[in-house]
Amino acid sequence: MRPYRVCVSQPEAHPGPVPIRRPRADQARQVADVLRHQIYDGAYADGLPTEAELAGEFFVSRNTVREALSVLKNEGLIDRGTKVGTHVAVRKYDHGLDALVGLKETFKDYGDVRNEVRAVLHLAAPPAVARKLALEPGAQVVYIERLRYLGELPVSLDLTYLVPDIGEQVIGYPLETNDVFSLIEQVSGQRLGGATFALEAVSADPHSAATLQVPAGSALLMAERLTGLDDGRPVDLEYIRMRGDRITMRGNLVRSDT
Amino acid sequence: MRPYRVCVSQPEAHPGPVPIRRPRADQARQVADVLRHQIYDGAYADGLPTEAELAGEFFVSRNTVREALSVLKNEGLIDRGTKVGTHVAVRKYDHGLDALVGLKETFKDYGDVRNEVRAVLHLAAPPAVARKLALEPGAQVVYIERLRYLGELPVSLDLTYLVPDIGEQVIGYPLETNDVFSLIEQVSGQRLGGATFALEAVSADPHSAATLQVPAGSALLMAERLTGLDDGRPVDLEYIRMRGDRITMRGNLVRSDT
């Protein structure tokens, strides 16, 4: 009935847990993964417990804890100093994956979102863009490129293609301080309906890295998102690069009826 | 009414589009982003168009196309050869973000998912794990570590903590060929209800990179997912690393009532 040799179990005779003999790197990853989300959840605002305390919590050796902390340090998530202990180095921000909201709405509890407008252009839509926006190839679209800041921190680089009738009106408003989503609703007189999105992890090319002020090769969350009005018409195609070290996407899943 | 100088627009007098004068790297990124998703959508199964054709489609110079293709080549997405042209180098696989399904269910149209079971352990739950699973700190949990393959390709490394009553029964079944989700439903006699998840992009540490057979530092999609039964009881806490070069998460968003 049990096809696996349970590698190391707690012997019945021992009341307490026993050390687990697995490759230290495997154990360190396991510890690092739990700690990472503890950090995101704000558990260690005043600093992490000592190595000895963590070794006790995770029932692993101090060397394993040290290796786990080194993984998190290399990710830039924590700082370590011999005198000052281990502290959280960066704060991550939650971006909801359950509803269609702009960044300013999303981050309203964290601080002000402002946009550096890098380009506002009229463009002849390449065939792939035109098809997604249900336009003829070569149709004029409005292209907006924004580097988005939370306070002084660049968090997201957004490349936006808007259908011409909506786009023309949207660029009549201040793009530095408004979400494009709310402007689309304002100028169209319609609510947004829904969006399809594709999300992936990519390494930052040197140019994008420099723009987002991260080291080249840093992990980015990259989204393609096609948003439609309430009547189903697609109006907004975006390519969004978010800093992996700063943004966590959160959501809920429900078991489908299979 | 228009606060932006629209940097370059199509002059009324010109019937066709005119070249756009922006930094070439900005334009190249713009082209690369559209091409990337064309590639994912399977548009170029027989190879990409020539540089000249792409320059025509995107209304940019051939140098800009070349730079865009070089970005995609550095990502490992395409191969380029002087004689053979430009071809798609890797296939990406879609993972749905709308419903709670296991990897085997998710990838059933792509091929067989098999799991290399790296560890099956009884563990005393660290406080953070215990809290999420609504157990007492130090309670025995079942820990399973699997490297998941689609055919011969490693795509995902999953670290799973199961509550003891469910976990004990789950490890009585072959883990190489079953999703843990379906086993949980089988042994509990209950449907899964829902899950909360947090998704981010991280750079692979050397050990995880070696395990997933990607270069160290490669971008990974990393998820923490806490899954409950239909009655709401949390039973399954997972830390999942997916290869960024192989998996795209896809979903739909609906505008919330704000």
Coordinates of C-alpha atoms in Angstrom, one line a residue, chain A:
Chain A
M1 CA 0.0 0.0 0.0
R2 CA 3.0 2.4 0.4
P3 CA 5.3 2.3 -2.7
Y4 CA 7.7 4.9 -1.2
R5 CA 10.4 4.3 1.3
V6 CA 9.7 7.3 3.5
C7 CA 13.3 8.5 3.5
V8 CA 13.5 9.7 7.1
S9 CA 10.7 9.5 9.5
Q10 CA 10.5 10.3 13.1
P11 CA 11.2 7.1 15.0
E12 CA 8.4 6.0 17.3
A13 CA 10.9 5.8 20.1
H14 CA 12.0 9.4 19.9
P15 CA 9.5 12.0 21.2
G16 CA 11.2 14.9 19.4
P17 CA 12.0 15.4 15.8
V18 CA 15.3 14.0 14.4
P19 CA 17.6 15.7 12.0
I20 CA 16.8 14.9 8.4
R21 CA 19.6 13.6 6.2
R22 CA 19.0 15.1 2.7
P23 CA 21.3 17.1 0.5
R24 CA 21.8 20.4 2.4
A25 CA 21.0 22.4 -0.7
D26 CA 17.6 20.7 -0.9
Q27 CA 16.9 21.5 2.7
A28 CA 18.1 25.0 2.4
R29 CA 15.8 25.7 -0.6
Q30 CA 12.9 24.3 1.5
V31 CA 13.7 26.6 4.4
A32 CA 14.3 29.6 2.0
D33 CA 10.9 29.1 0.3
V34 CA 9.0 29.3 3.6
L35 CA 11.0 32.2 4.9
R36 CA 10.6 34.1 1.6
H37 CA 6.8 34.1 2.1
Q38 CA 7.1 34.9 5.8
I39 CA 9.1 38.0 4.7
Y40 CA 6.5 39.0 2.1
D41 CA 3.7 38.5 4.7
G42 CA 5.5 41.1 6.9
A43 CA 6.4 38.6 9.7
Y44 CA 10.0 40.0 10.2
A45 CA 9.6 43.7 10.1
D46 CA 12.0 44.0 13.1
G47 CA 14.5 41.6 11.7
L48 CA 14.8 37.8 11.3
P49 CA 15.3 35.4 14.2
T50 CA 18.9 34.3 14.8
E51 CA 20.3 31.3 12.9
A52 CA 20.0 29.2 16.1
E53 CA 16.3 30.2 16.4
L54 CA 15.6 29.4 12.8
A55 CA 17.4 26.1 13.1
G56 CA 15.1 25.2 15.9
E57 CA 12.0 26.3 14.1
F58 CA 12.8 24.4 11.0
F59 CA 14.5 21.4 12.7
V60 CA 17.6 21.8 10.6
S61 CA 21.2 22.5 11.2
R62 CA 22.6 26.1 11.5
N63 CA 24.6 25.4 8.3
T64 CA 21.4 24.7 6.5
V65 CA 19.8 27.9 7.8
R66 CA 23.0 29.8 6.8
E67 CA 22.7 28.4 3.3
A68 CA 19.0 29.3 3.1
L69 CA 19.7 32.9 4.2
S70 CA 22.4 33.1 1.6
V71 CA 19.9 32.2 -1.1
L72 CA 17.6 35.0 0.1
K73 CA 20.5 37.4 0.3
N74 CA 21.5 36.7 -3.3
E75 CA 18.0 37.4 -4.3
G76 CA 18.4 40.8 -2.7
L77 CA 15.6 40.1 -0.2
I78 CA 17.6 40.4 3.0
D79 CA 20.7 42.1 4.3
R80 CA 23.0 40.4 6.8
G81 CA 25.6 41.9 9.1
T82 CA 27.6 40.3 11.8
K83 CA 26.6 42.9 14.3
V84 CA 23.2 43.9 13.2
G85 CA 21.7 40.5 12.3
T86 CA 19.5 39.8 9.4
H87 CA 17.0 42.3 8.1
V88 CA 14.5 42.5 5.3
A89 CA 16.0 44.6 2.5
V90 CA 13.1 45.2 0.2
R91 CA 9.4 45.4 0.5
K92 CA 7.3 43.7 -2.1
Y93 CA 3.9 44.9 -3.2
D94 CA 0.8 42.8 -3.9
H95 CA -0.9 43.1 -7.2
G96 CA -4.2 41.4 -7.4
L97 CA -4.9 38.8 -10.1
D98 CA -8.6 38.5 -9.4
A99 CA -10.0 41.7 -10.8
L100 CA -9.1 44.0 -13.6
V101 CA -7.7 47.1 -12.0
G102 CA -5.1 49.7 -12.9
L103 CA -1.9 50.1 -11.0
K104 CA -2.9 53.3 -9.3
E105 CA -6.1 51.6 -8.0
T106 CA -4.1 48.5 -7.1
F107 CA -1.4 50.3 -5.1
K108 CA -3.6 53.0 -3.5
D109 CA -2.8 51.7 0.0
Y110 CA 0.9 51.6 -0.7
G111 CA 1.5 55.1 -2.0
D112 CA 1.2 57.3 -5.0
V113 CA 1.7 55.9 -8.5
R114 CA 3.0 58.4 -11.0
N115 CA 3.9 57.7 -14.6
E116 CA 6.8 59.0 -16.6
V117 CA 5.4 59.2 -20.1
R118 CA 8.2 58.1 -22.4
A119 CA 6.3 58.2 -25.7
V120 CA 2.9 59.1 -27.1
L121 CA 2.7 58.2 -30.7
H122 CA 0.4 57.5 -33.6
L123 CA 1.4 54.2 -35.1
A124 CA 0.4 52.1 -38.0
A125 CA -0.6 48.9 -36.3
P126 CA 1.5 45.9 -37.2
P127 CA -0.7 43.0 -38.3
A128 CA -0.4 41.1 -35.0
V129 CA -1.5 44.2 -33.0
A130 CA -4.3 45.1 -35.5
R131 CA -5.7 41.5 -35.3
K132 CA -5.9 41.6 -31.5
L133 CA -7.6 45.0 -31.5
A134 CA -10.0 43.9 -34.3
L135 CA -8.6 46.6 -36.7
E136 CA -7.4 46.4 -40.2
P137 CA -3.6 45.9 -40.5
G138 CA -1.9 49.3 -40.8
A139 CA -4.8 51.1 -39.1
Q140 CA -3.7 54.0 -36.9
V141 CA -3.4 53.2 -33.3
V142 CA -2.3 55.3 -30.3
Y143 CA 0.8 54.0 -28.6
I144 CA 1.7 55.1 -25.1
E145 CA 4.9 54.1 -23.2
R146 CA 5.1 54.7 -19.5
L147 CA 7.5 54.0 -16.8
R148 CA 5.5 53.7 -13.6
Y149 CA 6.7 54.6 -10.2
L150 CA 5.4 53.8 -6.8
G151 CA 6.8 56.9 -4.9
E152 CA 10.4 57.1 -6.1
L153 CA 10.6 53.4 -7.1
P154 CA 10.2 52.3 -10.7
V155 CA 8.1 49.2 -10.7
S156 CA 6.6 48.7 -14.1
L157 CA 7.3 49.5 -17.8
D158 CA 4.0 49.5 -19.8
L159 CA 3.7 49.6 -23.6
T160 CA 0.1 50.3 -24.5
Y161 CA -1.7 50.2 -27.9
L162 CA -5.2 51.8 -27.9
V163 CA -7.8 51.7 -30.7
P164 CA -7.8 55.1 -32.4
D165 CA -11.2 56.5 -31.3
I166 CA -10.5 55.8 -27.6
G167 CA -6.8 56.5 -27.8
E168 CA -7.2 60.0 -29.3
Q169 CA -9.4 61.0 -26.4
V170 CA -7.3 59.3 -23.7
I171 CA -4.2 61.3 -24.6
G172 CA -6.2 64.5 -24.1
Y173 CA -5.9 63.8 -20.3
P174 CA -2.9 63.9 -18.0
L175 CA -1.3 60.4 -18.3
E176 CA 1.2 61.1 -15.5
T177 CA -1.3 60.7 -12.8
N178 CA -4.2 58.7 -14.2
D179 CA -4.6 55.0 -14.9
V180 CA -5.3 54.4 -18.6
F181 CA -8.2 52.1 -17.5
S182 CA -10.0 54.9 -15.7
L183 CA -9.5 57.2 -18.7
I184 CA -10.9 54.6 -21.1
E185 CA -14.0 54.3 -19.0
Q186 CA -14.3 58.1 -18.8
V187 CA -14.0 58.8 -22.5
S188 CA -16.0 55.8 -23.7
G189 CA -18.8 56.2 -21.2
Q190 CA -18.6 52.4 -20.7
R191 CA -17.2 50.2 -18.0
L192 CA -14.4 47.9 -18.9
G193 CA -15.6 44.4 -19.3
G194 CA -12.8 41.9 -19.0
A195 CA -9.3 41.0 -20.1
T196 CA -7.3 38.1 -21.2
F197 CA -3.8 38.0 -20.0
A198 CA -0.6 35.9 -20.3
L199 CA 1.9 36.1 -17.6
E200 CA 5.5 34.9 -17.6
A201 CA 8.9 35.2 -16.1
V202 CA 11.7 36.7 -18.3
S203 CA 15.2 37.9 -17.7
A204 CA 15.6 41.6 -18.2
D205 CA 17.4 42.5 -21.3
P206 CA 20.1 45.2 -20.6
H207 CA 17.9 48.1 -22.0
S208 CA 14.8 47.2 -20.0
A209 CA 16.9 46.5 -16.9
A210 CA 18.4 50.0 -17.1
T211 CA 15.0 51.5 -17.6
L212 CA 13.6 49.7 -14.5
Q213 CA 16.8 50.3 -12.5
V214 CA 17.5 46.7 -11.9
P215 CA 20.7 44.6 -12.8
A216 CA 20.7 43.2 -16.3
G217 CA 19.3 39.6 -16.2
S218 CA 17.0 40.3 -13.2
A219 CA 13.8 38.3 -13.3
L220 CA 10.8 40.3 -14.4
L221 CA 7.1 39.4 -14.5
M222 CA 5.9 40.1 -18.0
A223 CA 2.3 40.3 -19.0
E224 CA 0.4 40.7 -22.2
R225 CA -3.1 41.9 -21.5
L226 CA -5.9 42.6 -23.9
T227 CA -8.7 44.5 -22.4
G228 CA -12.2 45.0 -23.8
L229 CA -15.1 47.3 -23.0
D230 CA -18.3 46.0 -21.4
D231 CA -19.7 45.3 -24.9
G232 CA -16.8 43.0 -25.6
R233 CA -14.9 45.3 -28.0
P234 CA -11.1 45.0 -27.5
V235 CA -9.7 48.5 -27.0
D236 CA -6.4 48.2 -25.1
L237 CA -3.4 45.9 -25.7
E238 CA -0.6 46.2 -23.2
Y239 CA 2.8 44.7 -22.7
I240 CA 3.8 45.1 -19.1
R241 CA 7.2 44.4 -17.4
M242 CA 7.1 44.4 -13.7
R243 CA 10.1 44.1 -11.4
G244 CA 10.2 40.6 -10.0
D245 CA 11.9 41.8 -6.8
R246 CA 9.1 44.2 -6.0
I247 CA 5.8 42.8 -7.2
T248 CA 3.9 39.6 -6.2
M249 CA 0.7 38.7 -8.0
R250 CA -1.9 37.3 -5.7
G251 CA -5.1 35.6 -6.5
N252 CA -7.6 32.9 -5.8
L253 CA -8.4 29.7 -7.7
V254 CA -11.6 27.7 -7.6
R255 CA -11.7 24.0 -8.5
S256 CA -13.5 23.7 -11.8
D257 CA -16.1 21.1 -12.5
T258 CA -14.2 18.5 -14.4

